[in-house]
Amino acid sequence: MAHGHEHEVVIKDEKFVMTAKDKRVSMILMGGGLLLALIGILTNHSEHEMLMKRIWANLLADGYFFFIISICATAFIAIKAIANAGWHTSIKRIPEAMGTFLPFAAAVLIIVLIGGGSEVYHWMHHGITDPTSPNYDKVIAGKSWYLNQGFFWGRLIVFFAVWIFITRKFRKWSLQEDIEGGLSFFDKTYKTAAFFTFFFAFTFSMFSWDIMMSIDTHWFSTIFSIYNFATGWVSAITIMALTAIQLKKRGYLSIVNEDVIHDLGKMMFAFSIFWTYMWVAQMLLIWYANLPEEVTYYLDRTKNGWGFHFYLNLALNFIIPFFGLMTRTGKRNTWWLSFVGCILLFGHWNDVYLMTFAGAMKDHHGISHAPGWGLMEFGFLAMFVGGFIYVLLTSLSKANLYPTKHPYIMESALHDVGV
Amino acid sequence: MSMKNNNQKLILGIYDDPDKVLAATRNVRKAGFDIKDVYTPFPIHGIDKAMGIQRSRLGISAFLFAMTGLLTAVVMMVYMSWGDDWEINIGGKPNLHIPTYIPVTFELSILFTAFGMVATFFIVSKMAHGKNPTLMDIRQTDDRIVIAVNLHNTGDSDAINKIFQSNGALEVKERDLSI
Amino acid sequence: MYESPIREVLVEGGKTYTDVSNDICRPLENKATKGWWIGFIVSALVLALWIGATTYTLMTGIGTWGLNKTVGWAFDITNFVFWVGIGHAGKLISAILLLFRQKWRMSINRSAEAMTIFAVICAASFIVSHMGRPWVAYWPIPLPNAFGSLWVNFNSPLVWDVFAISTYFSVSLVFWYLGLIPDIATIRDRATTRMRKFMYNFFAMGWDGSARTWNRYELVSLILAGISTPLVLSVHSIVSMDFATSVIPGWHTTIFPPYFVAGAIFSGFGMVLTLLVIGRVVLKQEEYITMGHLDAMCKVVMLTGSMVGLAYITEFFIAAYSGVEYEQYAFINRATGPYAWAYWIMMSCNLIAPQVFWTKWARSTPWFIFVLSIIVNIGMWFERFVIIVTSLHRDYITSSWAMYTPTWVEFSILIGSFGLFFTLYFLFVRYLPTINMSEIKAILPKKQTQH
């Protein structure tokens, strides 16, 4: 019974110290990753244009993947706040710290869009909306009211600005609460969270169309934004669980009991199913209706060597978490949960990889052949992982590891999943 | 049944506070007495640990029923749409149309799980329609909590009574239960 | 479990366990009130209208309806989707809110689940009657046909629907009944007449509140909630696929599954609010279904209303973005064509109206909540009407363009179906506890429980 344990939980300031080894590991990941990617680029023998497409697509896929993870961490804070949930309070600093990666991911996306936009995005190809140009594409010209540089950049900058602003506010208020206490920060967060959730739902939709869906400019799917949200959301929760487990292993976060980890495991399980639901909804309906303007998306992603990634997607993101996290033991054994979590993250990276590359790597005939995973993919991925870890740990070390004066902190410390 | 005259002696502690019940249960168990059961009008959080009840394995049965449902659905649909009798061409779809098997497979898995698991629960808990329960106290489904301890040795009665009383029992009584 | 002191209490009035039993059993242990009789008789009369109109349809054929060659689905399927949608909130409250540990669900899940079951019954009645020949309603069941082995078509979303709705109905019934067992046992042990003792004893299945049984019971409930959550999502997704697997502009869109689910939750909460705003007063349950409960439900309505609105806008946007002429026309026609009035009713009731719940006043004024819940119900009915009728009435060939006008028979069946729903609901209120007593007792604040 919870009442009996109240005296055992001590809420105190707890600071994370980033060790020299942490710094070294993230530096090695970043530097080594870059080196691997460079070797991959230099030893690549495909024609220049395809090579450039591949480099930009790599940066885009990784940048997008870590962007949606970071913004979904903020969405996690917002949604938990409006749901009045208390159980997650002891790990709340982790999503707050994840959000600090947002400006870096946004910078990567902006660099890709400026530097490689015309390589990757069909609609940014030169002369595509100009009827006199040999590149003219009537369908894409019909979309230029939405997909034009001015409007595109305008909305993107607004989204980035508002999202980063609110993310920083959430963290700032939370840190201030540690010092000043009281309910004012809690109330402010609640109100802002309501606005953010509403704003985010609409803007994230457009963001996913802009960055991901418009790669295959002809194609469209109404569920696309929710599908992308599911990808980011489940990955963000997985990273929270992995981070909490690692911190506990080092003797930090003693306040986070195994029931909180169990609930994070439940969410990983549940939202893997949710992701699968979105995956099936999109695939089944398009496959069933078999309309030429829609079904090409899946043809591009199952033929010419992409089939491997397509089926791997389902295996890593549905089958493994479904059977792996179904049992209570599966969610409570931290070693196993971390193992499945890593598979899940890789699986969702593969999902973003497939979405990006199959559209971006099209040759002159509009056909893309899977280049396969090489040094470039793993190198860039390692670089991003290193950068993300570095930013995450640095932010974690700058504040208490859990909010000490949050009104729900005791609920979280005494959290019990019951049966 | 009463002909066998196989009587079971019980000592009952009657409470109205779940926290006291938890303490009493822990103490009775610690003292080495054999708790028959605790009867409560609502689930008490933590009573399973206090009584030393093992976690139920009904989850495993649920999984097995789910797999049965899944297999039934797949075998049924493959047999019916891929048999050599009447292959219907619908929209040019292949006869082994895996994506369209998803909905029915899912539904039957859920159906089998729900019914199978609930039926197993009723069987394990010896529940059946119209069964007359043996109540320790008529208010145990309303506002009283009853701890029933098997009295193997009449000499233990005082010791158990003491534990019950010291943990705030409203009433303690002995009862013969014919089984 | 530990609760933060800043949380509002879920049960007001310092109730003890005894009070909970007395308060919740009162409506079914006392003599029926005048109000109950009036409500029941009115509902039964409306039900008689449903019986009459449905019988007339079955005897004569669906030629009595306003359908034509172009608009082959109209009121029947609109009503079906409308009722199935309402049938989702019950499962949502008990399953999803249980998984998300939203404790405020406990006072309302029983009546919401009852609503689920009655609404699905109403929905099923429309499926059967729209078949035209209900005596062959067994055809979608995979039985070998009499002349050889011609099986049902598993490619058909209508066959999926048969599996989905029947699974949903039966699993909901099991879940509901399982939740009722401890409460039925309470009523059994309080019963004073032999008849009551016999009936409640029969359904209580010998429940004695054993901690060992409770332990299993809680696990079974949790697993049932766990499997019911994807079940709720799947059912309305499959209903949406009745439309979305087609190639009809306005129907074929990939957002349909989650969009229908959000709409269903929205309309279901609308109906729960309609019932509970009245019910809590009539049954004197204001201390159990507090203003805090209403507030939370209003927020869910606002949230799901916005989600539905997001889907409307997404659909409209993607139609414009797609560059597909037919798709674009379908949506322009919705907003400006002959059925534009229906479209704008839908938009204003579902997307705009719930936004008033941003204000505290709207969430804490029962009469206003009641009015708004009715608006939500109307809006969600029109949503289905818009999707079905406006997408169908403009065919690919202009010569087959047509208009649809419902007949008195269709109106009678629609209105009558509310009679069916409310008759069942009044019987439920009279014979079963509308609030889960055992769950409420478990969450009473500690100091309240002692005398």
PDB file of N, CA, C and O in Angstrom, chain A residues 327-368:
ATOM      1  N   THR A 327       4.350  -9.175 -22.545  1.00  0.00           N
ATOM      2  CA  THR A 327       4.265  -9.690 -21.181  1.00  0.00           C
ATOM      3  C   THR A 327       4.701  -8.644 -20.178  1.00  0.00           C
ATOM      4  O   THR A 327       5.401  -7.688 -20.504  1.00  0.00           O
ATOM      5  N   ARG A 328       4.305  -8.867 -18.939  1.00  0.00           N
ATOM      6  CA  ARG A 328       4.687  -7.986 -17.843  1.00  0.00           C
ATOM      7  C   ARG A 328       6.203  -8.018 -17.654  1.00  0.00           C
ATOM      8  O   ARG A 328       6.849  -6.980 -17.501  1.00  0.00           O
ATOM      9  N   THR A 329       6.769  -9.229 -17.715  1.00  0.00           N
ATOM     10  CA  THR A 329       8.222  -9.365 -17.554  1.00  0.00           C
ATOM     11  C   THR A 329       8.946  -8.596 -18.650  1.00  0.00           C
ATOM     12  O   THR A 329       9.981  -7.966 -18.392  1.00  0.00           O
ATOM     13  N   GLY A 330       8.429  -8.666 -19.855  1.00  0.00           N
ATOM     14  CA  GLY A 330       9.072  -7.978 -20.972  1.00  0.00           C
ATOM     15  C   GLY A 330       9.194  -6.487 -20.738  1.00  0.00           C
ATOM     16  O   GLY A 330      10.135  -5.848 -21.199  1.00  0.00           O
ATOM     17  N   LYS A 331       8.204  -5.915 -20.013  1.00  0.00           N
ATOM     18  CA  LYS A 331       8.229  -4.481 -19.774  1.00  0.00           C
ATOM     19  C   LYS A 331       9.003  -4.124 -18.511  1.00  0.00           C
ATOM     20  O   LYS A 331       9.427  -2.999 -18.334  1.00  0.00           O
ATOM     21  N   ARG A 332       9.171  -5.078 -17.614  1.00  0.00           N
ATOM     22  CA  ARG A 332       9.811  -4.762 -16.329  1.00  0.00           C
ATOM     23  C   ARG A 332      11.287  -5.118 -16.284  1.00  0.00           C
ATOM     24  O   ARG A 332      12.020  -4.637 -15.432  1.00  0.00           O
ATOM     25  N   ASN A 333      11.718  -5.994 -17.216  1.00  0.00           N
ATOM     26  CA  ASN A 333      13.137  -6.327 -17.266  1.00  0.00           C
ATOM     27  C   ASN A 333      13.856  -5.241 -18.058  1.00  0.00           C
ATOM     28  O   ASN A 333      13.679  -5.116 -19.268  1.00  0.00           O
ATOM     29  N   THR A 334      14.662  -4.444 -17.368  1.00  0.00           N
ATOM     30  CA  THR A 334      15.201  -3.254 -18.036  1.00  0.00           C
ATOM     31  C   THR A 334      16.163  -3.617 -19.163  1.00  0.00           C
ATOM     32  O   THR A 334      16.244  -2.914 -20.158  1.00  0.00           O
ATOM     33  N   TRP A 335      16.879  -4.734 -19.012  1.00  0.00           N
ATOM     34  CA  TRP A 335      17.792  -5.117 -20.083  1.00  0.00           C
ATOM     35  C   TRP A 335      17.002  -5.409 -21.351  1.00  0.00           C
ATOM     36  O   TRP A 335      17.316  -4.926 -22.438  1.00  0.00           O
ATOM     37  N   TRP A 336      15.948  -6.183 -21.205  1.00  0.00           N
ATOM     38  CA  TRP A 336      15.131  -6.579 -22.351  1.00  0.00           C
ATOM     39  C   TRP A 336      14.419  -5.375 -22.956  1.00  0.00           C
ATOM     40  O   TRP A 336      14.352  -5.209 -24.176  1.00  0.00           O
ATOM     41  N   LEU A 337      13.906  -4.512 -22.067  1.00  0.00           N
ATOM     42  CA  LEU A 337      13.200  -3.327 -22.551  1.00  0.00           C
ATOM     43  C   LEU A 337      14.155  -2.446 -23.369  1.00  0.00           C
ATOM     44  O   LEU A 337      13.789  -1.936 -24.428  1.00  0.00           O
ATOM     45  N   SER A 338      15.391  -2.315 -22.890  1.00  0.00           N
ATOM     46  CA  SER A 338      16.366  -1.512 -23.638  1.00  0.00           C
ATOM     47  C   SER A 338      16.671  -2.159 -24.984  1.00  0.00           C
ATOM     48  O   SER A 338      16.790  -1.475 -26.002  1.00  0.00           O
ATOM     49  N   PHE A 339      16.793  -3.473 -24.977  1.00  0.00           N
ATOM     50  CA  PHE A 339      17.095  -4.194 -26.217  1.00  0.00           C
ATOM     51  C   PHE A 339      15.990  -3.973 -27.248  1.00  0.00           C
ATOM     52  O   PHE A 339      16.258  -3.561 -28.389  1.00  0.00           O
ATOM     53  N   VAL A 340      14.751  -4.200 -26.830  1.00  0.00           N
ATOM     54  CA  VAL A 340      13.625  -4.000 -27.754  1.00  0.00           C
ATOM     55  C   VAL A 340      13.550  -2.524 -28.158  1.00  0.00           C
ATOM     56  O   VAL A 340      13.279  -2.199 -29.316  1.00  0.00           O
ATOM     57  N   GLY A 341      13.838  -1.629 -27.205  1.00  0.00           N
ATOM     58  CA  GLY A 341      13.800  -0.198 -27.497  1.00  0.00           C
ATOM     59  C   GLY A 341      14.772   0.174 -28.600  1.00  0.00           C
ATOM     60  O   GLY A 341      14.439   0.948 -29.510  1.00  0.00           O
ATOM     61  N   CYS A 342      15.980  -0.379 -28.538  1.00  0.00           N
ATOM     62  CA  CYS A 342      16.973  -0.076 -29.578  1.00  0.00           C
ATOM     63  C   CYS A 342      16.494  -0.590 -30.936  1.00  0.00           C
ATOM     64  O   CYS A 342      16.641   0.099 -31.954  1.00  0.00           O
ATOM     65  N   ILE A 343      15.904  -1.791 -30.938  1.00  0.00           N
ATOM     66  CA  ILE A 343      15.386  -2.330 -32.200  1.00  0.00           C
ATOM     67  C   ILE A 343      14.305  -1.408 -32.753  1.00  0.00           C
ATOM     68  O   ILE A 343      14.272  -1.084 -33.943  1.00  0.00           O
ATOM     69  N   LEU A 344      13.426  -0.962 -31.841  1.00  0.00           N
ATOM     70  CA  LEU A 344      12.329  -0.077 -32.249  1.00  0.00           C
ATOM     71  C   LEU A 344      12.860   1.208 -32.877  1.00  0.00           C
ATOM     72  O   LEU A 344      12.368   1.657 -33.912  1.00  0.00           O
ATOM     73  N   LEU A 345      13.860   1.788 -32.217  1.00  0.00           N
ATOM     74  CA  LEU A 345      14.397   3.044 -32.738  1.00  0.00           C
ATOM     75  C   LEU A 345      15.008   2.828 -34.110  1.00  0.00           C
ATOM     76  O   LEU A 345      14.792   3.619 -35.030  1.00  0.00           O
ATOM     77  N   PHE A 346      15.751   1.745 -34.237  1.00  0.00           N
ATOM     78  CA  PHE A 346      16.330   1.467 -35.544  1.00  0.00           C
ATOM     79  C   PHE A 346      15.228   1.239 -36.570  1.00  0.00           C
ATOM     80  O   PHE A 346      15.310   1.714 -37.712  1.00  0.00           O
ATOM     81  N   GLY A 347      14.186   0.538 -36.146  1.00  0.00           N
ATOM     82  CA  GLY A 347      13.061   0.268 -37.052  1.00  0.00           C
ATOM     83  C   GLY A 347      12.411   1.552 -37.530  1.00  0.00           C
ATOM     84  O   GLY A 347      12.081   1.690 -38.710  1.00  0.00           O
ATOM     85  N   HIS A 348      12.239   2.499 -36.625  1.00  0.00           N
ATOM     86  CA  HIS A 348      11.582   3.737 -37.047  1.00  0.00           C
ATOM     87  C   HIS A 348      12.520   4.608 -37.874  1.00  0.00           C
ATOM     88  O   HIS A 348      12.067   5.334 -38.757  1.00  0.00           O
ATOM     89  N   TRP A 349      13.802   4.484 -37.609  1.00  0.00           N
ATOM     90  CA  TRP A 349      14.746   5.171 -38.492  1.00  0.00           C
ATOM     91  C   TRP A 349      14.641   4.580 -39.899  1.00  0.00           C
ATOM     92  O   TRP A 349      14.633   5.298 -40.897  1.00  0.00           O
ATOM     93  N   ASN A 350      14.514   3.250 -39.957  1.00  0.00           N
ATOM     94  CA  ASN A 350      14.344   2.582 -41.251  1.00  0.00           C
ATOM     95  C   ASN A 350      13.081   3.077 -41.952  1.00  0.00           C
ATOM     96  O   ASN A 350      13.058   3.257 -43.167  1.00  0.00           O
ATOM     97  N   ASP A 351      12.035   3.342 -41.160  1.00  0.00           N
ATOM     98  CA  ASP A 351      10.788   3.832 -41.733  1.00  0.00           C
ATOM     99  C   ASP A 351      11.007   5.203 -42.385  1.00  0.00           C
ATOM    100  O   ASP A 351      10.614   5.434 -43.542  1.00  0.00           O
ATOM    101  N   VAL A 352      11.665   6.094 -41.641  1.00  0.00           N
ATOM    102  CA  VAL A 352      11.934   7.425 -42.185  1.00  0.00           C
ATOM    103  C   VAL A 352      12.892   7.311 -43.382  1.00  0.00           C
ATOM    104  O   VAL A 352      12.730   7.995 -44.386  1.00  0.00           O
ATOM    105  N   TYR A 353      13.847   6.415 -43.261  1.00  0.00           N
ATOM    106  CA  TYR A 353      14.788   6.174 -44.359  1.00  0.00           C
ATOM    107  C   TYR A 353      14.040   5.802 -45.630  1.00  0.00           C
ATOM    108  O   TYR A 353      14.274   6.367 -46.701  1.00  0.00           O
ATOM    109  N   LEU A 354      13.100   4.861 -45.474  1.00  0.00           N
ATOM    110  CA  LEU A 354      12.347   4.391 -46.645  1.00  0.00           C
ATOM    111  C   LEU A 354      11.487   5.521 -47.224  1.00  0.00           C
ATOM    112  O   LEU A 354      11.455   5.722 -48.438  1.00  0.00           O
ATOM    113  N   MET A 355      10.837   6.263 -46.341  1.00  0.00           N
ATOM    114  CA  MET A 355       9.986   7.363 -46.823  1.00  0.00           C
ATOM    115  C   MET A 355      10.812   8.368 -47.615  1.00  0.00           C
ATOM    116  O   MET A 355      10.388   8.856 -48.654  1.00  0.00           O
ATOM    117  N   THR A 356      11.995   8.676 -47.087  1.00  0.00           N
ATOM    118  CA  THR A 356      12.811   9.705 -47.716  1.00  0.00           C
ATOM    119  C   THR A 356      13.483   9.199 -48.990  1.00  0.00           C
ATOM    120  O   THR A 356      13.337   9.776 -50.061  1.00  0.00           O
ATOM    121  N   PHE A 357      14.230   8.115 -48.835  1.00  0.00           N
ATOM    122  CA  PHE A 357      15.125   7.696 -49.916  1.00  0.00           C
ATOM    123  C   PHE A 357      14.401   7.223 -51.163  1.00  0.00           C
ATOM    124  O   PHE A 357      14.815   7.547 -52.272  1.00  0.00           O
ATOM    125  N   ALA A 358      13.304   6.443 -50.963  1.00  0.00           N
ATOM    126  CA  ALA A 358      12.642   5.896 -52.146  1.00  0.00           C
ATOM    127  C   ALA A 358      12.102   7.018 -53.017  1.00  0.00           C
ATOM    128  O   ALA A 358      12.015   6.887 -54.240  1.00  0.00           O
ATOM    129  N   GLY A 359      11.758   8.157 -52.404  1.00  0.00           N
ATOM    130  CA  GLY A 359      11.281   9.276 -53.202  1.00  0.00           C
ATOM    131  C   GLY A 359      12.424  10.142 -53.701  1.00  0.00           C
ATOM    132  O   GLY A 359      12.410  10.636 -54.830  1.00  0.00           O
ATOM    133  N   ALA A 360      13.448  10.308 -52.854  1.00  0.00           N
ATOM    134  CA  ALA A 360      14.506  11.259 -53.184  1.00  0.00           C
ATOM    135  C   ALA A 360      15.514  10.707 -54.175  1.00  0.00           C
ATOM    136  O   ALA A 360      16.171  11.467 -54.875  1.00  0.00           O
ATOM    137  N   MET A 361      15.677   9.397 -54.232  1.00  0.00           N
ATOM    138  CA  MET A 361      16.736   8.801 -55.046  1.00  0.00           C
ATOM    139  C   MET A 361      16.280   8.482 -56.463  1.00  0.00           C
ATOM    140  O   MET A 361      16.838   7.601 -57.107  1.00  0.00           O
ATOM    141  N   LYS A 362      15.251   9.175 -56.940  1.00  0.00           N
ATOM    142  CA  LYS A 362      14.745   8.863 -58.280  1.00  0.00           C
ATOM    143  C   LYS A 362      15.722   9.348 -59.348  1.00  0.00           C
ATOM    144  O   LYS A 362      16.277  10.449 -59.242  1.00  0.00           O
ATOM    145  N   ASP A 363      15.901   8.523 -60.384  1.00  0.00           N
ATOM    146  CA  ASP A 363      16.796   8.928 -61.475  1.00  0.00           C
ATOM    147  C   ASP A 363      15.993   9.669 -62.557  1.00  0.00           C
ATOM    148  O   ASP A 363      14.852  10.046 -62.344  1.00  0.00           O
ATOM    149  N   HIS A 364      16.592   9.848 -63.722  1.00  0.00           N
ATOM    150  CA  HIS A 364      15.939  10.624 -64.781  1.00  0.00           C
ATOM    151  C   HIS A 364      14.633   9.996 -65.245  1.00  0.00           C
ATOM    152  O   HIS A 364      13.767  10.674 -65.758  1.00  0.00           O
ATOM    153  N   HIS A 365      14.534   8.679 -65.069  1.00  0.00           N
ATOM    154  CA  HIS A 365      13.316   7.999 -65.515  1.00  0.00           C
ATOM    155  C   HIS A 365      12.255   7.989 -64.425  1.00  0.00           C
ATOM    156  O   HIS A 365      11.211   7.365 -64.586  1.00  0.00           O
ATOM    157  N   GLY A 366      12.556   8.611 -63.321  1.00  0.00           N
ATOM    158  CA  GLY A 366      11.598   8.630 -62.217  1.00  0.00           C
ATOM    159  C   GLY A 366      11.564   7.330 -61.451  1.00  0.00           C
ATOM    160  O   GLY A 366      10.589   7.029 -60.768  1.00  0.00           O
ATOM    161  N   ILE A 367      12.626   6.549 -61.574  1.00  0.00           N
ATOM    162  CA  ILE A 367      12.660   5.256 -60.874  1.00  0.00           C
ATOM    163  C   ILE A 367      13.789   5.322 -59.855  1.00  0.00           C
ATOM    164  O   ILE A 367      14.860   5.864 -60.136  1.00  0.00           O
ATOM    165  N   SER A 368      13.535   4.794 -58.676  1.00  0.00           N
ATOM    166  CA  SER A 368      14.614   4.770 -57.699  1.00  0.00           C
ATOM    167  C   SER A 368      15.012   3.329 -57.405  1.00  0.00           C
ATOM    168  O   SER A 368      14.162   2.457 -57.289  1.00  0.00           O
TER     169      SER A 368
END
